[in-house]
Amino acid sequence: MKTPLASWPAALRARLAAPERDRTYHPFSAMVRKELSDHIRSWRTNILLLIVGLTCIASIYAVLNGLDRNAELDDTVKQFLFLRLFTATDGTIPSFITFVGFLGPLLGIGMGFDAIQNERGRGTLSRTLAQPVPRDYIINAKFVAALAIVGTLFVAMGFLVMALGILMTGIPPTPEQFARMFLFLLASVVYVAFWLNLSILFSVRMRSAATSALSGLGLWIFFVLFYPILVNVVVGALSPPTEYEAATWTQWLLRASPNALFQEATSTLLVPEMRTISGFLTMEQAVGAIPAPLPLGQSLLLVWPQMTALVAGTLICFGISYLGFMRQEIRAR
């Protein structure tokens, strides 16, 4: 039995009776809705989302075909089958985690490199600031809307992987596997958010959208291609006395790269057999070690520094861009 409309509060009845265009929203909510609408109707954003989605789905399909050909699976593979979907590869297509680490920065840079220049170039930024709206609503709404798009994409891909895995293997994920997958998706969103905030920072500080995009892409290429080479050259010049010290120095220097932090954190979360992030075990660690997967809590303890560094880098980039935008002089054209 439906509740009579006359018994509802007058304010609620007036709001529901008003047309959609006449309903009022909080200014920040309206800005977020506007940014979401711009991203959804943007060809650039849709193409980037399509590229990330299709490449990741292709890697999952290749892994599932490989598992289907190999009907006999050992107990270890069956135990962590859903996690293998993200890390395994059949040799023809890179793994899911590799695609996310490679294409995630492009997605963040593509969604944020012209966040401010676009508004400034069209002349809408000065008109928006002329309204009784706090200035920080603008940059906050741009970040929240882009992050909502990225989060929705990764959550959808995660559940799609789960559905494909259940349909093709008939093995449901355990609660621990589901938690590890969720933490992996959360780490991926934080990783993309770092590059998103970095591109917004370039958008705030630079007057040209092309310069902002090239700066973000140049930094991404440096960390992906040239920074590992530079680290190897530096470690080779220092000539550590032992191989263990050389590997330790290399690992610590590589951790200045967000790509290395993401790979270490996600690999540890998705591969429970990893008992240490470093490539070498000391004698104290080797003695009494049990060749068994780590529980989720122990894996979280291993990746806590990497995740903290990624979150800190994201917040630092956003804080610098926030302060720069709040102090920036914006004039009407």
mmCIF file of C-alpha atoms in Angstrom:
data_model
loop_
_atom_site.group_PDB
_atom_site.id
_atom_site.type_symbol
_atom_site.label_atom_id
_atom_site.label_comp_id
_atom_site.label_asym_id
_atom_site.label_seq_id
_atom_site.Cartn_x
_atom_site.Cartn_y
_atom_site.Cartn_z
ATOM 1 C CA MET A 1 0.000 0.000 0.000
ATOM 2 C CA LYS A 2 1.465 3.365 -1.087
ATOM 3 C CA THR A 3 1.806 6.212 1.376
ATOM 4 C CA PRO A 4 -0.470 9.170 0.455
ATOM 5 C CA LEU A 5 1.493 12.080 -0.965
ATOM 6 C CA ALA A 6 -0.443 14.517 1.238
ATOM 7 C CA SER A 7 1.067 12.976 4.397
ATOM 8 C CA TRP A 8 4.649 13.757 3.280
ATOM 9 C CA PRO A 9 6.422 16.927 4.511
ATOM 10 C CA ALA A 10 5.663 20.009 2.483
ATOM 11 C CA ALA A 11 9.326 20.672 1.646
ATOM 12 C CA LEU A 12 9.803 17.131 0.369
ATOM 13 C CA ARG A 13 6.609 17.290 -1.691
ATOM 14 C CA ALA A 14 7.706 20.567 -3.241
ATOM 15 C CA ARG A 15 11.144 19.177 -4.065
ATOM 16 C CA LEU A 16 9.745 16.040 -5.683
ATOM 17 C CA ALA A 17 7.132 18.004 -7.614
ATOM 18 C CA ALA A 18 9.702 20.424 -9.021
ATOM 19 C CA PRO A 19 11.182 19.645 -12.448
ATOM 20 C CA GLU A 20 14.710 18.273 -12.554
ATOM 21 C CA ARG A 21 16.115 21.549 -13.856
ATOM 22 C CA ASP A 22 14.565 23.495 -10.958
ATOM 23 C CA ARG A 23 15.911 21.292 -8.166
ATOM 24 C CA THR A 24 18.704 22.889 -6.182
ATOM 25 C CA TYR A 25 21.941 21.152 -5.229
ATOM 26 C CA HIS A 26 24.815 22.084 -2.996
ATOM 27 C CA PRO A 27 27.385 24.102 -5.013
ATOM 28 C CA PHE A 28 30.107 21.487 -4.549
ATOM 29 C CA SER A 29 27.730 18.676 -5.529
ATOM 30 C CA ALA A 30 26.701 20.613 -8.627
ATOM 31 C CA MET A 31 30.350 21.129 -9.607
ATOM 32 C CA VAL A 32 31.133 17.437 -9.161
ATOM 33 C CA ARG A 33 28.099 16.515 -11.288
ATOM 34 C CA LYS A 34 29.270 18.938 -13.963
ATOM 35 C CA GLU A 35 32.805 17.493 -13.982
ATOM 36 C CA LEU A 36 31.439 13.958 -14.119
ATOM 37 C CA SER A 37 29.271 14.910 -17.054
ATOM 38 C CA ASP A 38 32.257 16.466 -18.844
ATOM 39 C CA HIS A 39 34.355 13.323 -18.337
ATOM 40 C CA ILE A 40 31.571 11.004 -19.454
ATOM 41 C CA ARG A 41 30.964 13.016 -22.630
ATOM 42 C CA SER A 42 34.667 13.506 -23.369
ATOM 43 C CA TRP A 43 36.065 11.444 -26.243
ATOM 44 C CA ARG A 44 39.537 11.603 -24.722
ATOM 45 C CA THR A 45 38.429 10.137 -21.392
ATOM 46 C CA ASN A 46 36.281 7.475 -23.031
ATOM 47 C CA ILE A 47 39.136 6.392 -25.301
ATOM 48 C CA LEU A 48 41.534 6.143 -22.359
ATOM 49 C CA LEU A 49 39.022 4.136 -20.328
ATOM 50 C CA LEU A 50 38.363 1.869 -23.303
ATOM 51 C CA ILE A 51 42.077 1.232 -23.862
ATOM 52 C CA VAL A 52 42.669 0.371 -20.197
ATOM 53 C CA GLY A 53 39.576 -1.818 -20.003
ATOM 54 C CA LEU A 54 40.177 -3.749 -23.239
ATOM 55 C CA THR A 55 43.861 -4.409 -22.598
ATOM 56 C CA CYS A 56 43.211 -5.646 -19.072
ATOM 57 C CA ILE A 57 40.314 -7.850 -20.209
ATOM 58 C CA ALA A 58 42.532 -9.276 -22.964
ATOM 59 C CA SER A 59 45.174 -10.248 -20.410
ATOM 60 C CA ILE A 60 42.550 -11.941 -18.218
ATOM 61 C CA TYR A 61 41.136 -13.827 -21.210
ATOM 62 C CA ALA A 62 44.605 -15.093 -22.141
ATOM 63 C CA VAL A 63 45.194 -16.334 -18.588
ATOM 64 C CA LEU A 64 41.820 -18.094 -18.458
ATOM 65 C CA ASN A 65 42.495 -19.794 -21.789
ATOM 66 C CA GLY A 66 45.843 -20.992 -20.467
ATOM 67 C CA LEU A 67 44.183 -22.410 -17.363
ATOM 68 C CA ASP A 68 41.520 -24.075 -19.491
ATOM 69 C CA ARG A 69 44.153 -25.839 -21.610
ATOM 70 C CA ASN A 70 45.956 -27.020 -18.488
ATOM 71 C CA ALA A 71 43.121 -28.909 -16.831
ATOM 72 C CA GLU A 72 45.368 -30.440 -14.205
ATOM 73 C CA LEU A 73 46.083 -27.687 -11.669
ATOM 74 C CA ASP A 74 48.068 -28.266 -8.524
ATOM 75 C CA ASP A 75 46.687 -27.395 -5.113
ATOM 76 C CA THR A 76 48.690 -24.153 -4.839
ATOM 77 C CA VAL A 77 47.269 -22.781 -8.098
ATOM 78 C CA LYS A 78 43.732 -23.774 -7.103
ATOM 79 C CA GLN A 79 44.154 -22.203 -3.682
ATOM 80 C CA PHE A 80 45.006 -18.766 -5.111
ATOM 81 C CA LEU A 81 43.382 -19.086 -8.523
ATOM 82 C CA PHE A 82 41.701 -15.675 -8.520
ATOM 83 C CA LEU A 83 44.935 -13.951 -7.550
ATOM 84 C CA ARG A 84 46.703 -15.725 -10.428
ATOM 85 C CA LEU A 85 44.267 -14.060 -12.820
ATOM 86 C CA PHE A 86 45.884 -10.711 -12.023
ATOM 87 C CA THR A 87 49.530 -11.808 -12.054
ATOM 88 C CA ALA A 88 49.810 -14.789 -14.426
ATOM 89 C CA THR A 89 50.400 -14.604 -18.175
ATOM 90 C CA ASP A 90 50.487 -17.088 -21.028
ATOM 91 C CA GLY A 91 53.539 -15.422 -22.581
ATOM 92 C CA THR A 92 51.677 -13.682 -25.410
ATOM 93 C CA ILE A 93 50.062 -10.820 -23.480
ATOM 94 C CA PRO A 94 51.409 -9.102 -20.346
ATOM 95 C CA SER A 95 49.635 -9.695 -17.069
ATOM 96 C CA PHE A 96 46.796 -7.579 -15.680
ATOM 97 C CA ILE A 97 49.055 -5.991 -13.062
ATOM 98 C CA THR A 98 51.594 -5.047 -15.752
ATOM 99 C CA PHE A 99 48.941 -3.306 -17.836
ATOM 100 C CA VAL A 100 47.671 -1.361 -14.821
ATOM 101 C CA GLY A 101 51.187 -0.260 -13.870
ATOM 102 C CA PHE A 102 51.878 0.867 -17.441
ATOM 103 C CA LEU A 103 48.555 2.412 -18.494
ATOM 104 C CA GLY A 104 47.441 3.764 -15.114
ATOM 105 C CA PRO A 105 49.704 6.849 -15.294
ATOM 106 C CA LEU A 106 48.471 7.620 -18.810
ATOM 107 C CA LEU A 107 44.895 7.528 -17.541
ATOM 108 C CA GLY A 108 45.681 9.913 -14.670
ATOM 109 C CA ILE A 109 47.675 12.306 -16.853
ATOM 110 C CA GLY A 110 45.049 12.295 -19.598
ATOM 111 C CA MET A 111 42.253 13.189 -17.170
ATOM 112 C CA GLY A 112 44.045 16.021 -15.375
ATOM 113 C CA PHE A 113 46.613 17.752 -17.576
ATOM 114 C CA ASP A 114 44.180 20.476 -18.730
ATOM 115 C CA ALA A 115 41.922 20.623 -15.676
ATOM 116 C CA ILE A 116 42.603 24.338 -15.109
ATOM 117 C CA GLN A 117 43.797 25.462 -18.566
ATOM 118 C CA ASN A 118 40.579 24.239 -20.156
ATOM 119 C CA GLU A 119 38.478 26.417 -17.848
ATOM 120 C CA ARG A 120 40.847 29.352 -18.233
ATOM 121 C CA GLY A 121 40.945 29.074 -22.011
ATOM 122 C CA ARG A 122 37.163 29.050 -22.353
ATOM 123 C CA GLY A 123 36.809 31.943 -19.924
ATOM 124 C CA THR A 124 34.542 29.986 -17.588
ATOM 125 C CA LEU A 125 36.978 30.008 -14.669
ATOM 126 C CA SER A 126 36.678 33.750 -14.012
ATOM 127 C CA ARG A 127 32.895 33.630 -14.396
ATOM 128 C CA THR A 128 32.661 30.760 -11.913
ATOM 129 C CA LEU A 129 34.815 32.597 -9.377
ATOM 130 C CA ALA A 130 32.607 35.674 -9.777
ATOM 131 C CA GLN A 131 29.793 33.658 -8.182
ATOM 132 C CA PRO A 132 29.473 33.303 -4.379
ATOM 133 C CA VAL A 133 31.293 29.937 -4.459
ATOM 134 C CA PRO A 134 34.471 29.114 -2.515
ATOM 135 C CA ARG A 135 37.462 28.899 -4.814
ATOM 136 C CA ASP A 136 38.642 25.544 -3.498
ATOM 137 C CA TYR A 137 35.374 23.943 -4.639
ATOM 138 C CA ILE A 138 36.680 24.098 -8.206
ATOM 139 C CA ILE A 139 39.887 22.120 -7.776
ATOM 140 C CA ASN A 140 38.335 19.764 -5.224
ATOM 141 C CA ALA A 141 35.446 18.969 -7.568
ATOM 142 C CA LYS A 142 37.820 18.222 -10.441
ATOM 143 C CA PHE A 143 39.814 15.792 -8.321
ATOM 144 C CA VAL A 144 36.762 14.093 -6.784
ATOM 145 C CA ALA A 145 35.033 13.646 -10.156
ATOM 146 C CA ALA A 146 38.124 12.200 -11.864
ATOM 147 C CA LEU A 147 38.807 9.923 -8.892
ATOM 148 C CA ALA A 148 35.196 8.701 -8.987
ATOM 149 C CA ILE A 149 35.587 7.758 -12.653
ATOM 150 C CA VAL A 150 38.851 5.918 -11.967
ATOM 151 C CA GLY A 151 37.449 4.123 -8.918
ATOM 152 C CA THR A 152 34.347 3.019 -10.811
ATOM 153 C CA LEU A 153 36.500 1.678 -13.645
ATOM 154 C CA PHE A 154 38.745 -0.422 -11.415
ATOM 155 C CA VAL A 155 35.899 -1.751 -9.274
ATOM 156 C CA ALA A 156 33.997 -2.746 -12.414
ATOM 157 C CA MET A 157 37.058 -4.508 -13.835
ATOM 158 C CA GLY A 158 37.668 -6.293 -10.537
ATOM 159 C CA PHE A 159 34.141 -7.696 -10.391
ATOM 160 C CA LEU A 160 34.306 -8.561 -14.090
ATOM 161 C CA VAL A 161 37.452 -10.601 -13.433
ATOM 162 C CA MET A 162 35.690 -12.320 -10.547
ATOM 163 C CA ALA A 163 32.687 -13.159 -12.724
ATOM 164 C CA LEU A 164 34.839 -14.516 -15.551
ATOM 165 C CA GLY A 165 36.857 -16.576 -13.101
ATOM 166 C CA ILE A 166 33.776 -18.147 -11.549
ATOM 167 C CA LEU A 167 32.190 -18.885 -14.945
ATOM 168 C CA MET A 168 35.276 -20.518 -16.448
ATOM 169 C CA THR A 169 36.661 -22.353 -13.411
ATOM 170 C CA GLY A 170 33.659 -22.919 -11.181
ATOM 171 C CA ILE A 171 35.766 -22.078 -8.107
ATOM 172 C CA PRO A 172 34.485 -19.140 -5.992
ATOM 173 C CA PRO A 173 37.009 -16.823 -4.305
ATOM 174 C CA THR A 174 37.672 -17.161 -0.616
ATOM 175 C CA PRO A 175 37.150 -14.143 1.689
ATOM 176 C CA GLU A 176 40.922 -13.640 1.892
ATOM 177 C CA GLN A 177 41.267 -13.672 -1.889
ATOM 178 C CA PHE A 178 38.425 -11.171 -2.178
ATOM 179 C CA ALA A 179 40.113 -8.910 0.405
ATOM 180 C CA ARG A 180 43.444 -9.123 -1.437
ATOM 181 C CA MET A 181 41.755 -8.291 -4.728
ATOM 182 C CA PHE A 182 39.962 -5.338 -3.149
ATOM 183 C CA LEU A 183 43.232 -4.031 -1.665
ATOM 184 C CA PHE A 184 44.897 -4.406 -5.048
ATOM 185 C CA LEU A 185 42.150 -2.342 -6.680
ATOM 186 C CA LEU A 186 42.473 0.257 -3.913
ATOM 187 C CA ALA A 187 46.239 0.445 -4.474
ATOM 188 C CA SER A 188 45.624 0.876 -8.211
ATOM 189 C CA VAL A 189 43.240 3.778 -7.581
ATOM 190 C CA VAL A 190 45.807 5.449 -5.284
ATOM 191 C CA TYR A 191 48.503 4.924 -7.918
ATOM 192 C CA VAL A 192 46.410 6.559 -10.647
ATOM 193 C CA ALA A 193 45.402 9.321 -8.194
ATOM 194 C CA PHE A 194 49.089 10.181 -7.737
ATOM 195 C CA TRP A 195 49.533 10.809 -11.456
ATOM 196 C CA LEU A 196 46.181 12.581 -11.596
ATOM 197 C CA ASN A 197 47.231 15.020 -8.870
ATOM 198 C CA LEU A 198 50.623 15.468 -10.492
ATOM 199 C CA SER A 199 48.972 16.389 -13.788
ATOM 200 C CA ILE A 200 46.594 18.779 -11.981
ATOM 201 C CA LEU A 201 49.651 20.371 -10.370
ATOM 202 C CA PHE A 202 51.205 20.932 -13.807
ATOM 203 C CA SER A 203 47.854 22.297 -14.996
ATOM 204 C CA VAL A 204 47.832 24.837 -12.169
ATOM 205 C CA ARG A 205 51.449 25.919 -12.530
ATOM 206 C CA MET A 206 51.689 26.074 -16.337
ATOM 207 C CA ARG A 207 49.812 28.284 -18.731
ATOM 208 C CA SER A 208 49.736 25.905 -21.698
ATOM 209 C CA ALA A 209 47.875 22.595 -21.726
ATOM 210 C CA ALA A 210 50.414 21.163 -24.172
ATOM 211 C CA THR A 211 53.280 22.005 -21.825
ATOM 212 C CA SER A 212 51.394 20.450 -18.929
ATOM 213 C CA ALA A 213 50.742 17.237 -20.866
ATOM 214 C CA LEU A 214 54.338 16.985 -22.063
ATOM 215 C CA SER A 215 55.629 17.531 -18.526
ATOM 216 C CA GLY A 216 53.486 14.711 -17.169
ATOM 217 C CA LEU A 217 54.361 12.345 -20.009
ATOM 218 C CA GLY A 218 58.055 13.227 -19.738
ATOM 219 C CA LEU A 219 58.110 12.461 -16.030
ATOM 220 C CA TRP A 220 56.267 9.177 -16.629
ATOM 221 C CA ILE A 221 58.754 8.137 -19.358
ATOM 222 C CA PHE A 222 61.654 9.079 -17.082
ATOM 223 C CA PHE A 223 60.453 6.863 -14.239
ATOM 224 C CA VAL A 224 59.515 3.950 -16.528
ATOM 225 C CA LEU A 225 62.527 3.888 -18.857
ATOM 226 C CA PHE A 226 65.418 6.032 -17.711
ATOM 227 C CA TYR A 227 65.286 5.973 -13.922
ATOM 228 C CA PRO A 228 66.111 2.219 -13.602
ATOM 229 C CA ILE A 229 69.065 2.742 -15.956
ATOM 230 C CA LEU A 230 70.229 5.715 -13.900
ATOM 231 C CA VAL A 231 69.979 3.691 -10.680
ATOM 232 C CA ASN A 232 72.072 0.879 -12.169
ATOM 233 C CA VAL A 233 74.708 3.374 -13.301
ATOM 234 C CA VAL A 234 74.871 4.991 -9.852
ATOM 235 C CA VAL A 235 75.099 1.664 -8.027
ATOM 236 C CA GLY A 236 77.760 0.461 -10.452
ATOM 237 C CA ALA A 237 79.792 3.616 -9.880
ATOM 238 C CA LEU A 238 79.569 3.197 -6.107
ATOM 239 C CA SER A 239 80.847 -0.404 -6.383
ATOM 240 C CA PRO A 240 79.256 -2.002 -3.283
ATOM 241 C CA PRO A 241 81.488 -4.663 -1.686
ATOM 242 C CA THR A 242 78.909 -7.480 -1.863
ATOM 243 C CA GLU A 243 76.110 -8.505 -4.189
ATOM 244 C CA TYR A 244 73.604 -8.257 -1.344
ATOM 245 C CA GLU A 245 74.532 -4.625 -0.630
ATOM 246 C CA ALA A 246 74.342 -3.784 -4.341
ATOM 247 C CA ALA A 247 70.824 -5.266 -4.535
ATOM 248 C CA THR A 248 69.801 -3.426 -1.358
ATOM 249 C CA TRP A 249 71.044 -0.065 -2.642
ATOM 250 C CA THR A 250 69.362 -0.632 -5.998
ATOM 251 C CA GLN A 251 66.068 -1.460 -4.343
ATOM 252 C CA TRP A 252 66.120 1.568 -2.045
ATOM 253 C CA LEU A 253 66.968 3.916 -4.918
ATOM 254 C CA LEU A 254 64.222 2.424 -7.098
ATOM 255 C CA ARG A 255 61.686 3.097 -4.354
ATOM 256 C CA ALA A 256 61.887 6.790 -5.201
ATOM 257 C CA SER A 257 59.820 5.841 -8.274
ATOM 258 C CA PRO A 258 56.037 5.497 -7.857
ATOM 259 C CA ASN A 259 56.083 2.688 -10.415
ATOM 260 C CA ALA A 260 58.410 0.591 -8.249
ATOM 261 C CA LEU A 261 56.325 1.257 -5.143
ATOM 262 C CA PHE A 262 53.167 0.158 -6.951
ATOM 263 C CA GLN A 263 54.769 -3.004 -8.305
ATOM 264 C CA GLU A 264 56.140 -3.999 -4.896
ATOM 265 C CA ALA A 265 52.868 -3.355 -3.075
ATOM 266 C CA THR A 266 50.567 -5.084 -5.563
ATOM 267 C CA SER A 267 52.879 -8.048 -6.161
ATOM 268 C CA THR A 268 53.033 -8.736 -2.434
ATOM 269 C CA LEU A 269 49.260 -8.462 -2.083
ATOM 270 C CA LEU A 270 48.497 -10.736 -5.031
ATOM 271 C CA VAL A 271 51.258 -13.298 -4.414
ATOM 272 C CA PRO A 272 50.872 -14.620 -0.841
ATOM 273 C CA GLU A 273 53.987 -16.777 -1.289
ATOM 274 C CA MET A 274 56.170 -13.651 -1.189
ATOM 275 C CA ARG A 275 57.596 -13.585 2.334
ATOM 276 C CA THR A 276 59.868 -10.595 1.774
ATOM 277 C CA ILE A 277 59.977 -7.700 -0.671
ATOM 278 C CA SER A 278 63.763 -7.692 -0.969
ATOM 279 C CA GLY A 279 65.305 -10.109 -3.401
ATOM 280 C CA PHE A 280 67.629 -11.663 -0.814
ATOM 281 C CA LEU A 281 67.098 -13.393 2.518
ATOM 282 C CA THR A 282 69.524 -12.940 5.376
ATOM 283 C CA MET A 283 70.680 -15.956 7.367
ATOM 284 C CA GLU A 284 68.430 -14.945 10.269
ATOM 285 C CA GLN A 285 65.425 -14.800 7.935
ATOM 286 C CA ALA A 286 66.248 -18.100 6.255
ATOM 287 C CA VAL A 287 66.634 -20.082 9.471
ATOM 288 C CA GLY A 288 63.243 -21.465 10.501
ATOM 289 C CA ALA A 289 61.440 -20.079 7.460
ATOM 290 C CA ILE A 290 58.333 -22.063 6.522
ATOM 291 C CA PRO A 291 57.582 -22.423 2.781
ATOM 292 C CA ALA A 292 53.929 -21.438 3.206
ATOM 293 C CA PRO A 293 51.826 -18.477 2.015
ATOM 294 C CA LEU A 294 51.647 -15.469 4.273
ATOM 295 C CA PRO A 295 48.302 -14.503 5.818
ATOM 296 C CA LEU A 296 46.728 -11.237 4.747
ATOM 297 C CA GLY A 297 47.802 -9.381 7.874
ATOM 298 C CA GLN A 298 51.472 -10.231 7.340
ATOM 299 C CA SER A 299 51.305 -9.184 3.687
ATOM 300 C CA LEU A 300 49.809 -5.855 4.744
ATOM 301 C CA LEU A 301 52.700 -5.313 7.141
ATOM 302 C CA LEU A 302 55.126 -5.839 4.264
ATOM 303 C CA VAL A 303 53.423 -3.375 1.905
ATOM 304 C CA TRP A 304 52.510 -0.760 4.511
ATOM 305 C CA PRO A 305 55.581 1.446 3.775
ATOM 306 C CA GLN A 306 54.941 1.343 0.008
ATOM 307 C CA MET A 307 51.263 2.195 0.375
ATOM 308 C CA THR A 308 52.057 4.969 2.839
ATOM 309 C CA ALA A 309 54.582 6.448 0.401
ATOM 310 C CA LEU A 310 52.060 6.384 -2.463
ATOM 311 C CA VAL A 311 49.359 8.035 -0.356
ATOM 312 C CA ALA A 312 51.847 10.624 0.931
ATOM 313 C CA GLY A 313 53.001 11.459 -2.599
ATOM 314 C CA THR A 314 49.388 11.834 -3.726
ATOM 315 C CA LEU A 315 48.533 14.145 -0.825
ATOM 316 C CA ILE A 316 51.698 16.221 -1.336
ATOM 317 C CA CYS A 317 50.939 16.756 -5.028
ATOM 318 C CA PHE A 318 47.344 17.686 -4.248
ATOM 319 C CA GLY A 319 48.407 20.026 -1.426
ATOM 320 C CA ILE A 320 50.883 21.891 -3.645
ATOM 321 C CA SER A 321 48.352 22.234 -6.462
ATOM 322 C CA TYR A 322 45.679 23.330 -3.958
ATOM 323 C CA LEU A 323 47.866 26.072 -2.482
ATOM 324 C CA GLY A 324 49.003 27.194 -5.918
ATOM 325 C CA PHE A 325 45.447 27.461 -7.188
ATOM 326 C CA MET A 326 44.212 29.308 -4.089
ATOM 327 C CA ARG A 327 46.981 31.925 -4.432
ATOM 328 C CA GLN A 328 46.781 32.242 -8.199
ATOM 329 C CA GLU A 329 45.541 35.484 -9.707
ATOM 330 C CA ILE A 330 42.727 34.853 -12.165
ATOM 331 C CA ARG A 331 41.517 37.687 -14.345
ATOM 332 C CA ALA A 332 38.583 37.916 -16.693
ATOM 333 C CA ARG A 333 39.462 37.796 -20.371
#
